[in-house]
Coordinates of C-alpha atoms and ligand atoms in Angstrom, one line a residue:
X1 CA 28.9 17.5 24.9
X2 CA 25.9 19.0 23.2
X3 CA 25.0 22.8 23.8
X4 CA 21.6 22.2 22.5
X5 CA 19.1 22.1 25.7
X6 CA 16.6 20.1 23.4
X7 CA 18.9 17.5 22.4
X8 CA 20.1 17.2 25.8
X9 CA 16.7 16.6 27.5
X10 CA 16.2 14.3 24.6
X11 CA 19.7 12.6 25.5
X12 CA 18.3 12.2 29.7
X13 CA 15.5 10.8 28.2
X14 CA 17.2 8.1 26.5
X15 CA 19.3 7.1 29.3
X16 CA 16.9 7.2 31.3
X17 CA 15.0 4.6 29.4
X18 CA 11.8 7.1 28.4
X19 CA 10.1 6.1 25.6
X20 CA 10.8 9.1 22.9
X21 CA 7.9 10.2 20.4
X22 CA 7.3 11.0 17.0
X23 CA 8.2 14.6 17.7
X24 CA 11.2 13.8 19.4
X25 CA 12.5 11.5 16.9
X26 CA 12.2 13.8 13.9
X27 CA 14.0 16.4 16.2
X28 CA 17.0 14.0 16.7
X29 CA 17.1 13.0 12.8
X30 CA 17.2 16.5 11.9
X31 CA 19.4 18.1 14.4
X32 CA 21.0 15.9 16.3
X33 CA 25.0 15.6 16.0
X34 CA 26.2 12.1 15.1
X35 CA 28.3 11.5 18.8
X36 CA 24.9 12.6 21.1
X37 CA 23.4 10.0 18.8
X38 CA 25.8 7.8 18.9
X39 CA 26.3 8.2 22.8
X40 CA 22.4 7.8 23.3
X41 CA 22.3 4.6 21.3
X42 CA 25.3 2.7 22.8
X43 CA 23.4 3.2 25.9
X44 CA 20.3 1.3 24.7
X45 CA 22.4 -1.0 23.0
X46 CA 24.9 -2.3 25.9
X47 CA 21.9 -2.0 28.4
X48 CA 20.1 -4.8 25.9
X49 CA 23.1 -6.6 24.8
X50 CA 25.9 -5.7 27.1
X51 CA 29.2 -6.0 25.1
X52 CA 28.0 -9.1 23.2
X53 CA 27.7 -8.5 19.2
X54 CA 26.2 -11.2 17.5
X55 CA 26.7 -13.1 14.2
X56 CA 25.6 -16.3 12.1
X57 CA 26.7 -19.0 10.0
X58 CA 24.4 -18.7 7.2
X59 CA 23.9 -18.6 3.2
X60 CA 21.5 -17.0 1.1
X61 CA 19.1 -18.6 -1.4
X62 CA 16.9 -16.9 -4.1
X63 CA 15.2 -19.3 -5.8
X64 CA 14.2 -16.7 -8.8
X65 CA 14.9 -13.4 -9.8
X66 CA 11.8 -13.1 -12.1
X67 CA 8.9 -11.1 -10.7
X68 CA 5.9 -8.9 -11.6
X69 CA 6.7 -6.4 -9.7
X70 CA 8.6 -3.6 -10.9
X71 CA 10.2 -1.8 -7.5
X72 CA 12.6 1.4 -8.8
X73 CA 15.0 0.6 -6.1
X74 CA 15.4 -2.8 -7.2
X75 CA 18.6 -4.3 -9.5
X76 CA 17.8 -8.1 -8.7
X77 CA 14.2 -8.1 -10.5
X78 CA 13.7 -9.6 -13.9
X79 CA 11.3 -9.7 -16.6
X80 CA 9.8 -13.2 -17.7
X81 CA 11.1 -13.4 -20.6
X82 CA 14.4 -11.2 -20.1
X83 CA 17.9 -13.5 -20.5
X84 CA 18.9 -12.4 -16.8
X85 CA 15.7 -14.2 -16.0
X86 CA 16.3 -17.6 -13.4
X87 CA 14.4 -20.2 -12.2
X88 CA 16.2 -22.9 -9.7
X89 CA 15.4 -26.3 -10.2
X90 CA 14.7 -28.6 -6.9
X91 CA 18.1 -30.4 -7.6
X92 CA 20.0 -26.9 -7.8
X93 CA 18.1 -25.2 -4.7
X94 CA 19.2 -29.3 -2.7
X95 CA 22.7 -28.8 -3.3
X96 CA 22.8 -25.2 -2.2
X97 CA 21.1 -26.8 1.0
X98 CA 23.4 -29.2 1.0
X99 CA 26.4 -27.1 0.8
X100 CA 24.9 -24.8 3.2
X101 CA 24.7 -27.8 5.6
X102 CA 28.5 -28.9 5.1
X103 CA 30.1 -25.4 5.4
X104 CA 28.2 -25.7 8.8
X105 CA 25.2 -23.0 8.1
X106 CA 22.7 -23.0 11.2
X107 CA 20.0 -20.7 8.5
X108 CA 19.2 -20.6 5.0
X109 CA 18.0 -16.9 4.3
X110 CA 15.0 -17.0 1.2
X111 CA 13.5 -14.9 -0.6
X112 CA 13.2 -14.2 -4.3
X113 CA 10.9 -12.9 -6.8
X114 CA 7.7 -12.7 -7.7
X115 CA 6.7 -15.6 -10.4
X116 CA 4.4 -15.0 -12.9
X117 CA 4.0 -18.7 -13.9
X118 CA 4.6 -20.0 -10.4
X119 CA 1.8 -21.5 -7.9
X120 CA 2.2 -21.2 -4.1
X121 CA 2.4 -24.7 -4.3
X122 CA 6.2 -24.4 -5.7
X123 CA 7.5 -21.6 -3.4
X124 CA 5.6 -24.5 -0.7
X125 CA 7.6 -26.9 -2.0
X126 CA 11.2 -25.4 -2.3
X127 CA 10.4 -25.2 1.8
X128 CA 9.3 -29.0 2.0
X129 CA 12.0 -30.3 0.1
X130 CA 14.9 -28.8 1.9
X131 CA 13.6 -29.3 5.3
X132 CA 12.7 -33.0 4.5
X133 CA 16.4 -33.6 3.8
X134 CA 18.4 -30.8 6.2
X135 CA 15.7 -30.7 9.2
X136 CA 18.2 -28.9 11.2
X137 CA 18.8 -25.8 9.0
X138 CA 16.6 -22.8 10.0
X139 CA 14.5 -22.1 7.2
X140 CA 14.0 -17.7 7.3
X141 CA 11.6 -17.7 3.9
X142 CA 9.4 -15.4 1.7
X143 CA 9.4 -11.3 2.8
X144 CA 5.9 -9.9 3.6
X145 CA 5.6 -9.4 -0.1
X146 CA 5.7 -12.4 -0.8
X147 CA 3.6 -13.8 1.2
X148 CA 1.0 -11.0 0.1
X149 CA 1.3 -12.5 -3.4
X150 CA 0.6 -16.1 -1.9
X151 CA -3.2 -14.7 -0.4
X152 CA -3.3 -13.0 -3.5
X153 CA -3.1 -16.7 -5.7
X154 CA -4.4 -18.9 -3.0
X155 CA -7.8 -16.4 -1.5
X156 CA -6.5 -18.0 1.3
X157 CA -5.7 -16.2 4.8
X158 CA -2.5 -15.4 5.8
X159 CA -2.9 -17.5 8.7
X160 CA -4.0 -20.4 6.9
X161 CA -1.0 -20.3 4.8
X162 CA 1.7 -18.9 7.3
X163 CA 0.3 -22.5 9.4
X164 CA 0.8 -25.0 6.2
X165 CA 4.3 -23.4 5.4
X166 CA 5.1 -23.7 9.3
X167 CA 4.1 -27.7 8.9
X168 CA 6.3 -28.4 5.8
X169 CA 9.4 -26.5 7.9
X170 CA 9.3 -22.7 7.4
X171 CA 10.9 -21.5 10.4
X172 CA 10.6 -17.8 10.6
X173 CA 10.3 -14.6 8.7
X174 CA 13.0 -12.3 7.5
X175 CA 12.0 -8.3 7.3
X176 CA 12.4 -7.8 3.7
X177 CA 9.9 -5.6 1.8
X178 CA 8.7 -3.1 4.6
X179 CA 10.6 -0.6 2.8
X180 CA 9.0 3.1 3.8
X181 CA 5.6 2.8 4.7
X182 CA 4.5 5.9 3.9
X183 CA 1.6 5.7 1.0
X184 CA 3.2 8.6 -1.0
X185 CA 6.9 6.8 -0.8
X186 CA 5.3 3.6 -1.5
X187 CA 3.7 4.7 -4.5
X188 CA 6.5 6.2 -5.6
X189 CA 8.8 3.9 -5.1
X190 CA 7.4 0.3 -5.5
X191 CA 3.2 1.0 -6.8
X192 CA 0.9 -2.1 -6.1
X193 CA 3.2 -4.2 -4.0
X194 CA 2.1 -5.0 -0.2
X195 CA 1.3 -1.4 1.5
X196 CA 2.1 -1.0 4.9
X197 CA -1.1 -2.5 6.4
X198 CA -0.4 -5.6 4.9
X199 CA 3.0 -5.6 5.8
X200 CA 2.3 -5.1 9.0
X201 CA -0.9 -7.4 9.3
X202 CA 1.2 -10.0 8.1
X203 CA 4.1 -9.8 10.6
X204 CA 1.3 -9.5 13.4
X205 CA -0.6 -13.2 12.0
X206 CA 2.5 -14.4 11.9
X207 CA 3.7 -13.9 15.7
X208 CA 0.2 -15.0 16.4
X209 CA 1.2 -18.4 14.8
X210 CA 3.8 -18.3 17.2
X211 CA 6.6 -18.2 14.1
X212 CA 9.5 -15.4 15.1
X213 CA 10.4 -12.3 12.3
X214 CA 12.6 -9.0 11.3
X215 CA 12.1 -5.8 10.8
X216 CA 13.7 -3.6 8.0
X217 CA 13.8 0.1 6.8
X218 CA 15.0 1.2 3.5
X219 CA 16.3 4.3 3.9
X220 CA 18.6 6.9 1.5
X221 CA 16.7 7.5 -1.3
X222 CA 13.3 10.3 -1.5
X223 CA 12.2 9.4 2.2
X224 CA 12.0 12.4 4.3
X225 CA 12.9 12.6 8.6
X226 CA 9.1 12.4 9.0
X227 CA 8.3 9.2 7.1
X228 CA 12.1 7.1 8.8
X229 CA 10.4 7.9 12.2
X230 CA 6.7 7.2 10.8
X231 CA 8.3 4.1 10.0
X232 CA 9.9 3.0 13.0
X233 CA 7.3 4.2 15.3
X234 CA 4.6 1.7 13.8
X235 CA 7.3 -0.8 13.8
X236 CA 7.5 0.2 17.4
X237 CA 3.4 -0.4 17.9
X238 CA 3.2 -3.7 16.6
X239 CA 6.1 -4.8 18.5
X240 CA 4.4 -3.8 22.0
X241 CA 1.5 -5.2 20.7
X242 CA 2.9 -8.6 19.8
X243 CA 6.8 -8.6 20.8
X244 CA 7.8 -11.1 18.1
X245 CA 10.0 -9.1 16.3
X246 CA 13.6 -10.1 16.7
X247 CA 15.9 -7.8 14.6
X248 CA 16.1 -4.3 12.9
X249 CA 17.3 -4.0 9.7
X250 CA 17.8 -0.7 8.3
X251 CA 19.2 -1.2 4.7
X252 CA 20.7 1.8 2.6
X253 CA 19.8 2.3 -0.9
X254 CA 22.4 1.0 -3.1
X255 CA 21.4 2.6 -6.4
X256 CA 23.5 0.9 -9.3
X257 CA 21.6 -0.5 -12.2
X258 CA 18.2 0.6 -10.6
X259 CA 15.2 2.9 -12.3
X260 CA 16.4 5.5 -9.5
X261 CA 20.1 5.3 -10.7
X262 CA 20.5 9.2 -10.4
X263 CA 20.1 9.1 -6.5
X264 CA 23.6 9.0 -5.0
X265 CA 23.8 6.5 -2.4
X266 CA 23.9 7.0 1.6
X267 CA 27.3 8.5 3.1
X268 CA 28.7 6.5 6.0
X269 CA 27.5 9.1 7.5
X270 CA 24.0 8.7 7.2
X271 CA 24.4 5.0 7.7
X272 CA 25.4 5.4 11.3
X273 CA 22.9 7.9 12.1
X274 CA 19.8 6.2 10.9
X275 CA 21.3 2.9 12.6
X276 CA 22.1 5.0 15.6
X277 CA 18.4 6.8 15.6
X278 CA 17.0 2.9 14.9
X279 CA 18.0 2.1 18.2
X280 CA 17.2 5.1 19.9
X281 CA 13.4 4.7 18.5
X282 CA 13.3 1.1 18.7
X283 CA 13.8 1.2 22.6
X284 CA 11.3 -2.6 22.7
X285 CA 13.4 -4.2 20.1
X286 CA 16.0 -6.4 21.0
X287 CA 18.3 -6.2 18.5
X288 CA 19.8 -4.3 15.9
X289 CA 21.8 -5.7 12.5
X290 CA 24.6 -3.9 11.0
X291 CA 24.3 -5.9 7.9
X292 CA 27.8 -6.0 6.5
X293 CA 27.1 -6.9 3.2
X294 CA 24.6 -3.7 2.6
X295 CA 27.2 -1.3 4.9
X296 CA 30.6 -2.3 4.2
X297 CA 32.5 -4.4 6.8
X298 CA 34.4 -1.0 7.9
X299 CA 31.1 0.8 8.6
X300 CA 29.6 -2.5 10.2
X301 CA 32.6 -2.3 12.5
X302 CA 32.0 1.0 13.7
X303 CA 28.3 0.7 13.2
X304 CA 29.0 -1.6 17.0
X305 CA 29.1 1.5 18.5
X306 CA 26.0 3.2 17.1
X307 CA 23.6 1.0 18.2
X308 CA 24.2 -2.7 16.4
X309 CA 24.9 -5.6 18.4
X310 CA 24.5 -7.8 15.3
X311 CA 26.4 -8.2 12.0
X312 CA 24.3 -10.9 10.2
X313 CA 26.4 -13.9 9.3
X314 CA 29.0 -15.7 6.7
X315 CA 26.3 -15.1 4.1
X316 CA 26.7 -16.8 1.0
X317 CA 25.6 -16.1 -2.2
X318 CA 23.8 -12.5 -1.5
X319 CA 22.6 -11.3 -4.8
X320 CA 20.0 -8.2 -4.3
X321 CA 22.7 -6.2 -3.2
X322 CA 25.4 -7.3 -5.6
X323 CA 23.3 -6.5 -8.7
X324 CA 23.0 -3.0 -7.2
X325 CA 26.5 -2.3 -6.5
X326 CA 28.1 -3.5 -3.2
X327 CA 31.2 -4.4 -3.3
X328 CA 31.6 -6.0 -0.2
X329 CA 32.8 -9.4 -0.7
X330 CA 30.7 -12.7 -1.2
X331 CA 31.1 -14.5 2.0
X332 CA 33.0 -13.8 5.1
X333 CA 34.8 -16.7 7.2
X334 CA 33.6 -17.2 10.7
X335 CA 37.4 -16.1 11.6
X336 CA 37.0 -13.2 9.8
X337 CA 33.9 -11.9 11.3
X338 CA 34.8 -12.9 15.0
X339 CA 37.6 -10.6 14.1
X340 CA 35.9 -7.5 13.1
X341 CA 33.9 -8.0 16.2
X342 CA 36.9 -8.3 18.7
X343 CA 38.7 -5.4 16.9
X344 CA 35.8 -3.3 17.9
X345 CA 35.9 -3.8 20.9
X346 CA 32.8 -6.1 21.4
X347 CA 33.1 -10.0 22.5
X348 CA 31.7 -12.4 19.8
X349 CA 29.2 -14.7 20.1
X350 CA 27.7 -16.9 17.4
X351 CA 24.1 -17.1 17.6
X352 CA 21.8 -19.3 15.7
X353 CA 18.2 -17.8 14.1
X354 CA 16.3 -17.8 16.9
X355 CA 19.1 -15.9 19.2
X356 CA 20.0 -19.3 20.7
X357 CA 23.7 -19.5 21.5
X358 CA 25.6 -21.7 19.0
X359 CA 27.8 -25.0 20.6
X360 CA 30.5 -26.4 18.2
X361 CA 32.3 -29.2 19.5
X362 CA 34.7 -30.8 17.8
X363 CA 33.9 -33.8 15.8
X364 CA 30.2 -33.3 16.8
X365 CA 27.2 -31.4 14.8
X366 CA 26.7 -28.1 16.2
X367 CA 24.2 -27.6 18.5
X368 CA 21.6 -24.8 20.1
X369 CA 22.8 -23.6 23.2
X370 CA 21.1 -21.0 26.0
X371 CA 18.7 -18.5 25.4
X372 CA 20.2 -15.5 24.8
X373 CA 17.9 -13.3 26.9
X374 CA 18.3 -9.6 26.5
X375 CA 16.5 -7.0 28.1
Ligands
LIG1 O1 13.1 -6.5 0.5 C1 16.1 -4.3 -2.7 C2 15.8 -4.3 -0.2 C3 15.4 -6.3 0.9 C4 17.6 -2.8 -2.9 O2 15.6 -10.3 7.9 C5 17.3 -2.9 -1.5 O3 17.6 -10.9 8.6 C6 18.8 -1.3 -1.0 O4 15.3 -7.7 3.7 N1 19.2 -1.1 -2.3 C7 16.0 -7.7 1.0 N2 17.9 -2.2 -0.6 C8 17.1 -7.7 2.1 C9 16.5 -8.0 3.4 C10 17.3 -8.5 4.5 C11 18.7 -8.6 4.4 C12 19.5 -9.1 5.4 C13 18.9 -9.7 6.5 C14 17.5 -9.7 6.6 C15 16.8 -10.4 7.8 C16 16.7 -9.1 5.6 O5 16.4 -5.5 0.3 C17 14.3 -6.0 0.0 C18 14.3 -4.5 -0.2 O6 13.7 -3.9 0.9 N3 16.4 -3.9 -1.4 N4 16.9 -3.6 -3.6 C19 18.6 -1.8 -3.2 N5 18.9 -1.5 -4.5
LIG2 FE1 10.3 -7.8 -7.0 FE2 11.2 -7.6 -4.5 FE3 12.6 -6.5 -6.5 FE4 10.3 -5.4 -5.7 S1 12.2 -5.6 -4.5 S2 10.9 -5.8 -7.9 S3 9.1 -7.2 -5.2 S4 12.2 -8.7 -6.3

């Protein structure tokens, strides 16, 4: 029971369901003690998601880690010419979809890097060509940044392009890229990529074009209280505006073989408050992903009762957070996620992209169930 009169009024507030503000929210990340916060977002998180926590069956793809951008935070990157440097070919990225497919993925996660040699018409194609022959994988493809670097090869708009991916089977966004949107951050932390305007503008076309997307916050390194809730509060504005957003993601800084090696990385600590105070800001997002591969699978457990009612999936072949350090394990069974759920206290379900409950039966092809609706 908190003493503080402050954080107690915020603490009515949020069960009450009150919208907090900037002010509020810097308050809570600067003073609050981890149980109010944790209190405060289990109530928002059971009053969207009841006792449900979600998860998927799912792989990751990253078609090339070459790119001309040259973020400080980032271990994945490579130069053109640098022996790390990889480029899939159309029959590697098909059998990755294909063994997606039979290990019974419902969503291929892609995203990569930057290309200097490569047209849109290639980052087009690796979309085409895998939905032409697995139609019923969900394609999640290309961050914001990316699809920055597409206007910026094309000239074309982001609607115009965000339509002809949509026709050759992209099927939503995922949240990568939005980073801290803070200018100052930004330009200290990954200079000429997509600022925050773009980030944003590009999320908003995109839920005009009718196409679902995430959200994520990278958090942990120089960021300050000011710019996390800065961040989340124009997440917040964009969502009331256009209410396509489906997930948070707030993603700690894992710092190994980085430019920005010397910052330590987040305490479990930290991870649970910034996914508690996620949850707390975000009051008109539906959900929010403990993403065990960035948090541990001990801190994604617990993380079920700071505010996450999702855990991502069986994810395959994650590589952006393996080249900086985690050593969480490459995949997860389905059996072994349902577990961590149930041992936390939560019920499982298995959802597909689109937060469609997933129906296996045996001997059939699984198949997209209800709506989950959540308040
Ligand atoms: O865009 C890169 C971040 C993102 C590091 O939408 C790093 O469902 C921490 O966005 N330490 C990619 N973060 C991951 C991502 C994601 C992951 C899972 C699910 C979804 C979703 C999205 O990872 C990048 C960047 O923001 N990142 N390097 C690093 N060293
Ligand atoms: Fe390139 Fe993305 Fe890494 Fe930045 S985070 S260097 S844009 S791959």
């Amino acid at each position: 029971m908190t003493t503080d009169p402050r954080l107690a009024a915020l603490r009515d507030k949020a069960f009450a369901g009150d919208r907090l503000s900037f002010d509020d929210g810097v308050y809570l990340d600067r003073n609050a003690d981890l149980f109010t916060l944790g209190e405060m977002a289990n109530v928002v998180r059971e009053r969207k998601n009841g006792n449900v926590t979600y998860y998927n069956v799912n792989q990751h793809l990253n078609p090339t880690n070459v790119c001309v951008y040259r973020c400080n935070f980032c271990a994945f990157r490579s130069d053109l010419k640098s022996p790390k440097g990889y480029v899939m070919s159309d029959e590697q990225i098909l059998e990755r979809a294909r063994n997606a497919t039979e290990k019974g993925a419902t969503e291929l996660h892609i995203v990569g890097g930057l290309h200097h040699l490569k047209p849109y018409e290639w980052y087009r194609n690796i979309i085409k060509i895998i939905h032409d022959a697995y139609p019923d994988l969900h394609l999640k493809a290309w961050t914001a940044v990316e699809w920055d670097w597409f206007q910026r090869l094309t000239k074309r708009p982001i609607r115009d392009l965000l339509e002809d991916m949509k026709s050759v089977g992209l099927g939503s966004l995922p949240g990568g890229g939005a980073e801290i949107f803070d200018p100052g951050v930004r330009g200290q932390l990954c200079e000429h990529k997509a600022d925050a305007s773009a980030w944003l503008e590009i999320h908003r076309e995109a839920h005009r074009a009718g196409l679902r997307s995430n959200a994520t916050m990278l958090y942990g390194h120089i960021e300050t209280a000011e710019h996390r809730i800065d961040h989340l509060i124009k997440l917040r504005d964009l969502q009331d505006e256009t209410g396509g957003f489906q997930t948070f993601i707030p993603l700690a800084f894992h710092p190994d073989n980085t430019k920005i090696a010397n910052i330590p990385k987040p305490s479990g600590l930290t991870d649970l408050r910034t996914m508690a105070l996620s949850r707390v800001m975000l009051d008109n997002f539906p959900h929010v992903k403990a993403y065990w591969v960035m948090l541990t699978i001990k801190i994604a457990q617990v993380a079920q009762s700071y505010g996450a009612d999702d855990i991502d999936g069986t994810v395959v072949h994650e590589k952006i957070y393996h080249d900086a350090g985690s050593d969480s394990p490459q995949e997860l069974t389905v059996a072994e996620l349902r577990r961590f759920i149930t041992e936390a206290g939560r019920v499982p379900v298995e959802r597909d992209t689109l937060y469609n409950e997933v129906i296996r039966e045996p001997g059939t092809k699984w198949r997209a169930g209800r709506k989950l609706v959540m308040a």
